[in-house]
Coordinates of C-alpha atoms in Angstrom, one line a residue:
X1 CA 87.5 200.8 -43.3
X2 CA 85.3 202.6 -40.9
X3 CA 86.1 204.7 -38.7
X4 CA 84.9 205.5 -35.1
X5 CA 83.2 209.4 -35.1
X6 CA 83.4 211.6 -32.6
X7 CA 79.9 213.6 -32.2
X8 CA 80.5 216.9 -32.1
X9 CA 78.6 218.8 -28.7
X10 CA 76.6 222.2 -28.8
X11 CA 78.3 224.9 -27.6
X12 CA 81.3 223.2 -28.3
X13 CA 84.4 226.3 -30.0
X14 CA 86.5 223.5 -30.9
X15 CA 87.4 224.7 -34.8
X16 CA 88.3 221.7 -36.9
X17 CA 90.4 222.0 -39.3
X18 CA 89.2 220.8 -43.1
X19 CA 90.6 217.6 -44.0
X20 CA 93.7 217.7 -46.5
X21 CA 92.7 214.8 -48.6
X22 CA 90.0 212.2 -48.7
X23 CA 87.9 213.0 -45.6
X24 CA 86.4 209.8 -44.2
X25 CA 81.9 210.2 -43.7
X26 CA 80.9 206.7 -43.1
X27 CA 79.3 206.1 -39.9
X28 CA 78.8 202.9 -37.9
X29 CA 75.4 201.0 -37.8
X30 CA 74.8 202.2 -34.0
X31 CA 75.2 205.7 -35.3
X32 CA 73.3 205.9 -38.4
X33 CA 70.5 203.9 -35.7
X34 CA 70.2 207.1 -34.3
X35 CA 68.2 209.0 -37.2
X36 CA 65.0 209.3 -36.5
X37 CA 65.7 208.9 -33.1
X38 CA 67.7 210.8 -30.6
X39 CA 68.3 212.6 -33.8
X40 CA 65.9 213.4 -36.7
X41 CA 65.8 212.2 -39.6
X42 CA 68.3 214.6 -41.3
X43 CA 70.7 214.9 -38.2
X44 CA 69.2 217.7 -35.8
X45 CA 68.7 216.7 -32.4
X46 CA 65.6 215.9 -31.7
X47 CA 65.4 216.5 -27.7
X48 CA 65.2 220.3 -26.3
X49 CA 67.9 222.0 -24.6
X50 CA 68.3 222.1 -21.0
X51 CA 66.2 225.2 -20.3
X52 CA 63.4 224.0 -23.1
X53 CA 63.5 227.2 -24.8
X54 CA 64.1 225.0 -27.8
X55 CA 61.2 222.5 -27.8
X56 CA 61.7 219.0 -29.0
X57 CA 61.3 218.0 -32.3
X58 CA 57.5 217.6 -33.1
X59 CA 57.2 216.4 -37.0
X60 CA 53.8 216.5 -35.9
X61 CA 53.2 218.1 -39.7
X62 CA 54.4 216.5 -43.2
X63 CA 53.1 219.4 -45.8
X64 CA 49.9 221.4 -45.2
X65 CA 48.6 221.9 -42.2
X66 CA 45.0 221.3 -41.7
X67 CA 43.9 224.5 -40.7
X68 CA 46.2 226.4 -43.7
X69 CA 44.7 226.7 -46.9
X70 CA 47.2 226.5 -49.9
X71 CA 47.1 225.7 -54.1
X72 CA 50.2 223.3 -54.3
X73 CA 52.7 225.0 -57.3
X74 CA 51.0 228.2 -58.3
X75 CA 53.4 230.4 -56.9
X76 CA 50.6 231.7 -53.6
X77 CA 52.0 233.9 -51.3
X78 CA 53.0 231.8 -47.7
X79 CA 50.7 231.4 -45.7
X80 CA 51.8 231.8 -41.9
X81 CA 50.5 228.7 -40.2
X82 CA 51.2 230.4 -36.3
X83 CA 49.2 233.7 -36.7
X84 CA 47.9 234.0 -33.1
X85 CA 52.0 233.7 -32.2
X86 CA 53.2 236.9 -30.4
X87 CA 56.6 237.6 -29.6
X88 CA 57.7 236.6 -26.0
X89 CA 60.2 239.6 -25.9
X90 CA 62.3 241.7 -27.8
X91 CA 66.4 242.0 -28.2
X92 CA 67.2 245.8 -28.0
X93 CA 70.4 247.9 -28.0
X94 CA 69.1 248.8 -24.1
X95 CA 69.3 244.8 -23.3
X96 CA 71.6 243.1 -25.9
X97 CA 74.7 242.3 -23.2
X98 CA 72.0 239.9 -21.8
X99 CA 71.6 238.3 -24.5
X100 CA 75.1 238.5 -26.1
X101 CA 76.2 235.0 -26.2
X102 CA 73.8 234.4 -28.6
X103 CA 73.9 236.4 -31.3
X104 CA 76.5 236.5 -33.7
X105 CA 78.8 239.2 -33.8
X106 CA 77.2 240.8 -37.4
X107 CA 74.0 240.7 -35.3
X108 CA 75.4 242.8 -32.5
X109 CA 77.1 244.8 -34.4
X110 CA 73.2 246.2 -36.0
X111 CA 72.4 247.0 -32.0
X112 CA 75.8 249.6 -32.2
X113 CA 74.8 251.0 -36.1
X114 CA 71.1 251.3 -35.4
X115 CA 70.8 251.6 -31.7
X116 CA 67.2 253.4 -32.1
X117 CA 65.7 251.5 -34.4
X118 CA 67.0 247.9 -35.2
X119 CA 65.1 245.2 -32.7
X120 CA 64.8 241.1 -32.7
X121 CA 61.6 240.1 -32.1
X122 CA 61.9 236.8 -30.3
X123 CA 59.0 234.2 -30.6
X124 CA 58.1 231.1 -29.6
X125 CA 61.1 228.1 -31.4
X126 CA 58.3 225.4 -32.9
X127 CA 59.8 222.6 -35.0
X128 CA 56.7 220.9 -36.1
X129 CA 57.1 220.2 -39.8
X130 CA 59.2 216.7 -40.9
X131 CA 60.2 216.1 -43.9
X132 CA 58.8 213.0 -46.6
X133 CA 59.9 209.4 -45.7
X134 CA 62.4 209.1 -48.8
X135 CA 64.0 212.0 -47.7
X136 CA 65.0 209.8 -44.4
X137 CA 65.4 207.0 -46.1
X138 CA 68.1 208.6 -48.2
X139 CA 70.0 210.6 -45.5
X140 CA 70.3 207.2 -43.7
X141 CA 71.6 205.6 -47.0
X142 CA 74.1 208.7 -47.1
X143 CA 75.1 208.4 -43.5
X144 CA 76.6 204.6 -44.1
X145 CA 77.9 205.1 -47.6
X146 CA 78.8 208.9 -48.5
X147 CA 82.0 210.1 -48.3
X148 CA 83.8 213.0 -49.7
X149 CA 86.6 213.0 -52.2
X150 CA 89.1 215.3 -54.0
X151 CA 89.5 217.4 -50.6
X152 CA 86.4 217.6 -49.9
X153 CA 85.0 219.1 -53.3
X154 CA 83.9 215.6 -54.8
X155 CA 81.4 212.7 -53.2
X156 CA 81.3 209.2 -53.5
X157 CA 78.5 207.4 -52.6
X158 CA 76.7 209.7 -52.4
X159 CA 72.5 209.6 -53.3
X160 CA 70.7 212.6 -52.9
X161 CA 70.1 214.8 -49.6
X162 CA 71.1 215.2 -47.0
X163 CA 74.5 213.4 -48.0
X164 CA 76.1 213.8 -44.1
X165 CA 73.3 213.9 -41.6
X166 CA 76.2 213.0 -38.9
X167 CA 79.1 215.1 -40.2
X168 CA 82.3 215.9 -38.3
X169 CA 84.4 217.7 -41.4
X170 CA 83.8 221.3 -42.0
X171 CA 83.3 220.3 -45.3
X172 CA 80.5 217.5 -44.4
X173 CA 78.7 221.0 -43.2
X174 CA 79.4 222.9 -46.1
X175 CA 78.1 219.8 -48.4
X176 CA 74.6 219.7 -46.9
X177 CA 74.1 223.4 -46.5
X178 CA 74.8 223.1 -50.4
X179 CA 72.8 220.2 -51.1
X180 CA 69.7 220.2 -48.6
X181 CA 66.9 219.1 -49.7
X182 CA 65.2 222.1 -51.8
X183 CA 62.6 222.6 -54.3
X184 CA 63.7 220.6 -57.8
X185 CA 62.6 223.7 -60.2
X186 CA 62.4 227.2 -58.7
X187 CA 60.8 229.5 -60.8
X188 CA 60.5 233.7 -59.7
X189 CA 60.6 237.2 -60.8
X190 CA 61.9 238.7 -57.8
X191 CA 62.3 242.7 -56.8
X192 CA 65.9 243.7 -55.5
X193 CA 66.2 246.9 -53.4
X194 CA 68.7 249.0 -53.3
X195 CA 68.2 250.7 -50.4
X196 CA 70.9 253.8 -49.8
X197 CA 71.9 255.1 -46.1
X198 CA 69.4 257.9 -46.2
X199 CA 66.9 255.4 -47.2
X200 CA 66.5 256.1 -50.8
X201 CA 65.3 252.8 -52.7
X202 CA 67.2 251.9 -56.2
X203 CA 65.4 248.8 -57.7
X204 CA 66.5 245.7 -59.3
X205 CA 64.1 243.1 -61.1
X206 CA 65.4 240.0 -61.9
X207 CA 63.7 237.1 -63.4
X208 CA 65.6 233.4 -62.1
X209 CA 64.5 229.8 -63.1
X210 CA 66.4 227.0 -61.1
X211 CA 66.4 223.7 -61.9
X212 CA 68.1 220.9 -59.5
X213 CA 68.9 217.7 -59.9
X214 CA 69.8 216.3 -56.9
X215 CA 66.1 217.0 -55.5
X216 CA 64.7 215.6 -58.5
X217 CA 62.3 212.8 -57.8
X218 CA 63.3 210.8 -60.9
X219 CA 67.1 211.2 -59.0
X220 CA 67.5 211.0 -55.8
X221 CA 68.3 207.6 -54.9
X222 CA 70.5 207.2 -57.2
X223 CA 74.1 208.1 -57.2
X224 CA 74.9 211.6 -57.9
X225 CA 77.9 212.6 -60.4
X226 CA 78.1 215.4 -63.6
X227 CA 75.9 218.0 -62.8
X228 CA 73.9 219.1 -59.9
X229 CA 72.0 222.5 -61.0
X230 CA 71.1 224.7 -63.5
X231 CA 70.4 228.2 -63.0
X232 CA 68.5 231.0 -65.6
X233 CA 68.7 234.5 -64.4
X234 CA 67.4 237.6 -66.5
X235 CA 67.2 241.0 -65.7
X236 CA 64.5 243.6 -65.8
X237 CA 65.5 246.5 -63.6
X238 CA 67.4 248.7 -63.9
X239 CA 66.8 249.5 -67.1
X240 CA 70.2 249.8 -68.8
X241 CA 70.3 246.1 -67.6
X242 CA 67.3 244.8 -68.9
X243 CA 67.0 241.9 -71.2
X244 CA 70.5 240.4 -70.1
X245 CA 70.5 236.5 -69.4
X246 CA 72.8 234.5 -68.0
X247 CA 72.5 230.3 -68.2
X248 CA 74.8 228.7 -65.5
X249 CA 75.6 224.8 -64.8
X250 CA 76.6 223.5 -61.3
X251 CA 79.2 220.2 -61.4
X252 CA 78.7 217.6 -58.3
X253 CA 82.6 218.0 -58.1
X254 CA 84.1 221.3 -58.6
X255 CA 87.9 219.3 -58.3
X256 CA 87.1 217.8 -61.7
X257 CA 84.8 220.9 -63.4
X258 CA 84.0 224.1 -62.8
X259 CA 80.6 226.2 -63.2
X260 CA 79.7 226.6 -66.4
X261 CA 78.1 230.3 -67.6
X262 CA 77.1 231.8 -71.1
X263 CA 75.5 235.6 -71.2
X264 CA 73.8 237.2 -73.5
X265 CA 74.1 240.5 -74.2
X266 CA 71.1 242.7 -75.4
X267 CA 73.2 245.4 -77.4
X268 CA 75.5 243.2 -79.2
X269 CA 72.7 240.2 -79.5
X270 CA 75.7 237.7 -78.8
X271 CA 75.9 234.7 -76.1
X272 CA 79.6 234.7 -74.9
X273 CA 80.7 232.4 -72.7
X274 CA 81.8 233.9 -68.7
X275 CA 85.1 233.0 -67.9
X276 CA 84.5 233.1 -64.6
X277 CA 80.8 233.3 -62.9
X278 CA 80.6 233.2 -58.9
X279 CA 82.9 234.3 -56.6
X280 CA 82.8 237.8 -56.0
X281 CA 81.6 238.7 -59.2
X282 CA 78.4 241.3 -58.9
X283 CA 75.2 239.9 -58.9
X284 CA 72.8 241.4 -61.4
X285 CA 70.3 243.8 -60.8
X286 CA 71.9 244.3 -57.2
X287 CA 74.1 247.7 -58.1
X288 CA 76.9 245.1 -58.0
X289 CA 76.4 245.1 -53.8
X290 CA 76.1 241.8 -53.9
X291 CA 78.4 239.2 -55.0
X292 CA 77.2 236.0 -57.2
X293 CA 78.4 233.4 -54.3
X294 CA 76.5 235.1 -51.9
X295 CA 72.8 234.0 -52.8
X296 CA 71.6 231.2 -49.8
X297 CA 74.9 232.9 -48.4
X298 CA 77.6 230.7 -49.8
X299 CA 77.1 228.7 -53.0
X300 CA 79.6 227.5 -55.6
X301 CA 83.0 226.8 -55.7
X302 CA 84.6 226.4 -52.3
X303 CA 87.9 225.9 -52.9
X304 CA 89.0 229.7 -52.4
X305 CA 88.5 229.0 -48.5
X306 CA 89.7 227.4 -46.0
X307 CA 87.3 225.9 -43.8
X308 CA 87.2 225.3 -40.1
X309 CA 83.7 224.3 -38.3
X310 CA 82.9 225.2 -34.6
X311 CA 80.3 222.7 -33.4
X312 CA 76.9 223.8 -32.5
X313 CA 75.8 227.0 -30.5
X314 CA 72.3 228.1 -29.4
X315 CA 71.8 231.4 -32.0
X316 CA 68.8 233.6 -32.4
X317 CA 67.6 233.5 -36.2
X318 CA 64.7 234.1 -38.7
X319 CA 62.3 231.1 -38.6
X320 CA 59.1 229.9 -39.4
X321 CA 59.2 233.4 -41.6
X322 CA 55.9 233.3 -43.4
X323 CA 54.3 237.1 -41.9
X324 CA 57.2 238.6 -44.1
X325 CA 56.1 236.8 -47.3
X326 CA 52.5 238.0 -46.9
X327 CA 50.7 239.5 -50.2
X328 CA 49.3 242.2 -47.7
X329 CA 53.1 243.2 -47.2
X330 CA 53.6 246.4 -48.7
X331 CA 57.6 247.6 -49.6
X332 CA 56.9 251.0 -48.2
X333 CA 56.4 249.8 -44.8
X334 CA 58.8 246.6 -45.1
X335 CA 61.9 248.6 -46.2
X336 CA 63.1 251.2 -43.6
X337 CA 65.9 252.9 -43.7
X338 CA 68.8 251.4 -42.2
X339 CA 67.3 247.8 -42.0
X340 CA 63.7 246.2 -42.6
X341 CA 60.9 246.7 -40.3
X342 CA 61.5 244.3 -37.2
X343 CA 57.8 244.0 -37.2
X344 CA 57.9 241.2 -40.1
X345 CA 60.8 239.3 -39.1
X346 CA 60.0 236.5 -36.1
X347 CA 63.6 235.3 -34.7
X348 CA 63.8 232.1 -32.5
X349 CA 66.5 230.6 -30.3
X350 CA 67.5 227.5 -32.8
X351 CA 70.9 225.5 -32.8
X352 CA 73.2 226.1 -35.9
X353 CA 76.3 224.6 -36.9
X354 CA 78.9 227.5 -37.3
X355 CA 80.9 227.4 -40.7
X356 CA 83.7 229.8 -40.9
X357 CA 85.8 229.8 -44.2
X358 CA 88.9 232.2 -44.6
X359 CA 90.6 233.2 -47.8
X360 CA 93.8 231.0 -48.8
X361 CA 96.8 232.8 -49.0
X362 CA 97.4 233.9 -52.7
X363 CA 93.9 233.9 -53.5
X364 CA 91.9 236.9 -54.1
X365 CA 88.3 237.7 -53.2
X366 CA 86.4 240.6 -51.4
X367 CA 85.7 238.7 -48.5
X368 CA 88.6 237.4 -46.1
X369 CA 86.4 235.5 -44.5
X370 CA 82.4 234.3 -44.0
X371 CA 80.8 232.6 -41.3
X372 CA 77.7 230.9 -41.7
X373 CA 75.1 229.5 -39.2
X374 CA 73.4 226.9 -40.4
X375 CA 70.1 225.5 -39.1
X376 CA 70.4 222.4 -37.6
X377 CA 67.2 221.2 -38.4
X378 CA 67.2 222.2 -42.9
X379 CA 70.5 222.6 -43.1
X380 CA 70.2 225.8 -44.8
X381 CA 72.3 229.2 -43.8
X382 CA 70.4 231.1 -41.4
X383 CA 72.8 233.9 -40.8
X384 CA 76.0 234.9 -42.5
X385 CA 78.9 237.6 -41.3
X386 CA 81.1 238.9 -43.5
X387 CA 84.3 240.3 -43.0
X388 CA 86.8 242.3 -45.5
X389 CA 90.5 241.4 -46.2
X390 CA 92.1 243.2 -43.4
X391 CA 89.4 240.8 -40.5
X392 CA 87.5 244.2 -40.2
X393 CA 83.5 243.3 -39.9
X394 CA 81.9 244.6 -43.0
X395 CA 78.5 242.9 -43.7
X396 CA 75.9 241.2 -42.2
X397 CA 73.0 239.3 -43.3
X398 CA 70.1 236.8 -42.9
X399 CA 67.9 234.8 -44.8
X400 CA 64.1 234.2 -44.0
X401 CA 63.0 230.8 -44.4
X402 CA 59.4 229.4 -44.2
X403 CA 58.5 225.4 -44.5
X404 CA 56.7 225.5 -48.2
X405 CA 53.7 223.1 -48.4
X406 CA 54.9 222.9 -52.2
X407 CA 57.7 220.7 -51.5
X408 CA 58.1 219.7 -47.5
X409 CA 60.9 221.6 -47.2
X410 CA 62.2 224.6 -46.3
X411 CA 62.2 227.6 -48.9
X412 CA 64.6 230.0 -48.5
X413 CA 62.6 233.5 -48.9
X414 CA 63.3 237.3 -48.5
X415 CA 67.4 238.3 -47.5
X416 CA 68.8 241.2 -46.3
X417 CA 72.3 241.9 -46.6
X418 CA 73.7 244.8 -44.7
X419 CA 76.6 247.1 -45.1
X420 CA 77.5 248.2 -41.6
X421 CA 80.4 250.9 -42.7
X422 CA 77.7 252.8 -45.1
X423 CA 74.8 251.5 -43.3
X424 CA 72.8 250.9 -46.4
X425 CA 71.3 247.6 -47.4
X426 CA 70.1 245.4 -50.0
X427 CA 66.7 243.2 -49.7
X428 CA 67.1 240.3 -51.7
X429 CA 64.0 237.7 -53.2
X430 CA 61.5 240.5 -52.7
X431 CA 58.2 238.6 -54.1
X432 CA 55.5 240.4 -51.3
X433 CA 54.2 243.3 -53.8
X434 CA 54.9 240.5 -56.9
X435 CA 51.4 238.8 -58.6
X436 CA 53.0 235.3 -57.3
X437 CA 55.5 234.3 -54.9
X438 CA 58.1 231.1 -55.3
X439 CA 56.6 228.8 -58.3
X440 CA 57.6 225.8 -56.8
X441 CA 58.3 222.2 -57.7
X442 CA 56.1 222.7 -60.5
X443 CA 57.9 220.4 -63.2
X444 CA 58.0 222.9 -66.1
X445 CA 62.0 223.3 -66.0
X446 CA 64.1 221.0 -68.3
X447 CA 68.1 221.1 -69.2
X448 CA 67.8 222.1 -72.6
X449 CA 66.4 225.6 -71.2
X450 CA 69.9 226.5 -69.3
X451 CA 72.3 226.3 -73.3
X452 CA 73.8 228.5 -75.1
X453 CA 70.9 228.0 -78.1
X454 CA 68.0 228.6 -75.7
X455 CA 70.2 232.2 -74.6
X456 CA 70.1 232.8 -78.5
X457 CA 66.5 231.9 -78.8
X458 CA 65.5 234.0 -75.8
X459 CA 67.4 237.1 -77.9
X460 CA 65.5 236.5 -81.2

């Protein structure tokens, strides 16, 4: 049977509450008619808003532009495509009230910890860059056939990204910030910064090989069950780290399997497997600030959560972030103390669905609760606020994402997470000072790489 939807209005605070059971996705004909229409392709809508402060969608570009030059899969640094762009003004702790209403309440927060220093350089919202014509063909397919199962944790129907381009569930959102449409193998060695309160710098190295199989071109299309990613992540730095690998699988469904992990250990020479790998465990090479679910902001197993979804709101975020990824970048200029240099991070006004998930009662985890805004237009977590156990604020962080030419997609690049009791910070997916950026999409990942024997191998 299908069901009449109700579309969901920006600005709307209306939390609704995640679906018990089976959570209904199909849309009508006359709706899914609307991607690629008064909606894009993927779900964002396409007009401006009323002031025109966020343009319409253009799509004007599919890939490279013509005046950028790039090598496709070889890991070159981003190149920014709007280098005469200069920021139309500037959120400071003198003028944040006025801007108040959009910003989340992390980002405010930075204005109180760092009132001399922290600024939000606002430029110019551009939405030019659509994404390949399967892509919308698929999300369409999704719209009048996907529907979740097993609470939300399971799909049906389901054929690649985006699987709910007109979602109404909170757990529609959460399912297409985890399965937008994203590079299919990922490969980088990536610098981790540690970065204390009085500004000292404690590095991490990690090495991390990601392959995905729903963004697979031999897979999407098709429908999509067993397993949905690998992941490979070795670390270099610190030291008393280095040479540790862990393999991890993803399941499609986490109400019928759970992540799969396997370590090896340099001093013993052993692969075990992890009992447990996600949640809040600490994150290699990140002097255990960061937890493993918190990479892209949220991944993994949801089920600890209980998720509500307040519509749409109008939120300043990093976009179009390609000065920050710049070769020319140097760490002693990007990392400041307190928070990275606002001169490399360009913020627009953009519309982002907002995710909140709080802990269940009777489960454990360091966070009791996370909210995420999600970009309307990649479906990717923009910003995310994180609060501790007892609904105190405790972090905040954002994730810089630039349109790759490699894939025709959007690449999520350089994070910061920041601890606003301590006031130090971590900066995630450091690549600028690195011989090559995000290897992307370049085919040389394969299943057999992500076992238990290749961990061995990799220790002999």
């Amino acid at each position: 049977m299908i069901k009449t939807r109700v579309w969901v209005p920006v600005m709307t605070t209306i939390a609704l509450s995640m679906a018990a059971g089976n959570a209904m996705a199909k849309v009508t004909e006359a709706e899914a008619a609307k991607l690629g229409k008064e909606l894009t392709c993927v779900g964002a809508e396409a007009g401006p808003n009323a002031d025109g402060s966020i343009p319409a969608f253009s799509g004007k570009w599919l890939g490279k532009p013509p005046h950028v030059e790039y090598t496709l899969h070889a890991g070159q640094h981003p190149v920014d495509v709007y280098p005469e762009d200069k920021p139309l003004f500037e959120i400071t702790a003198a003028n944040v009230d006025k801007y108040a209403d959009k910003l989340s309440e992390g980002q405010r927060a930075m204005f109180k910890r760092f009132p001399e220093t922290f600024r939000m350089p606002v430029y110019q919202s551009r939405r030019d860059f659509r994404y390949p014509d399967i892509i919308c063909e698929v999300a369409k397919k999704n719209a009048l056939e996907a529907e979740l199962t097993d609470g939300g944790l399971g799909y049906t129907g389901y054929k690649g990204p985006i699987g709910f381009p007109i979602p109404k569930e909170p757990m529609e959102v959460l399912a297409n910030m985890n399965f937008p449409y994203r590079a299919f193998s990922e490969s980088i060695v990536r610098d981790i910064a540690d970065v204390g309160s009085d500004g000292s710098i404690t590095w991490g190295r990690q090495i991390n090989k990601n392959l995905n199989v729903v963004t697979s071109p031999s897979e999407i299309g098709k429908p999509m069950e067993g397993l949905m990613a690998y992941s490979l992540s070795g670390t270099l730095l610190p030291e008393r780290d280095r040479g540790s690998f862990t393999a991890s699988q993803e399941p499609v469904n986490f109400a019928k399997a759970k992540r799969l992990a396997w370590q090896y250990d340099p001093g013993t020479r052993r692969v075990r497997q992890l009992p447990t790998y996600g949640f809040d465990s600490p994150m290699g090479g990140t002097s255990g600030k960061l937890t493993i679910d918190q990479d892209r902001l949220m991944n993994g197993d949801p089920s600890r959560y209980e998720w509500k979804l307040h519509g749409k709101k109008e939120l300043y975020i990093p976009a179009n972030s390609y000065r920050i990824h710049s070769k020319d970048v140097k760490y002693a200029d990007l990392l400041q103390k307190g928070h990275a240099n606002p001169n490399y991070i360009r913020y627009e006004l953009r519309r982002v669905w907002v995710l909140e998930g709080s802990l269940k009662e009777g489960y454990r985890h360091a966070f009791g609760k996370r909210v995420m805004y999600i970009d309307e237009d990649n479906w990717q977590a923009s910003v995310g606020d994180y609060y501790d156990t007892r609904g105190q604020l405790w972090q905040h962080a954002f994730i810089n994402h630039y349109y790759a030419f490699d894939l025709n997609a959007w690449q999520a690049g350089t994070s910061f997470f920041h601890d606003l009791n301590s006031g130090s910070y971590v900066g995630f997916n450091l690549i600028q000072e690195r011989d090559k950026a995000f290897v992307l999409n370049k085919g040389d990942l394969t299943s057999d790489m992500y076992t238990p024997a290749a961990l061995r191998a990799m220790g002999q």
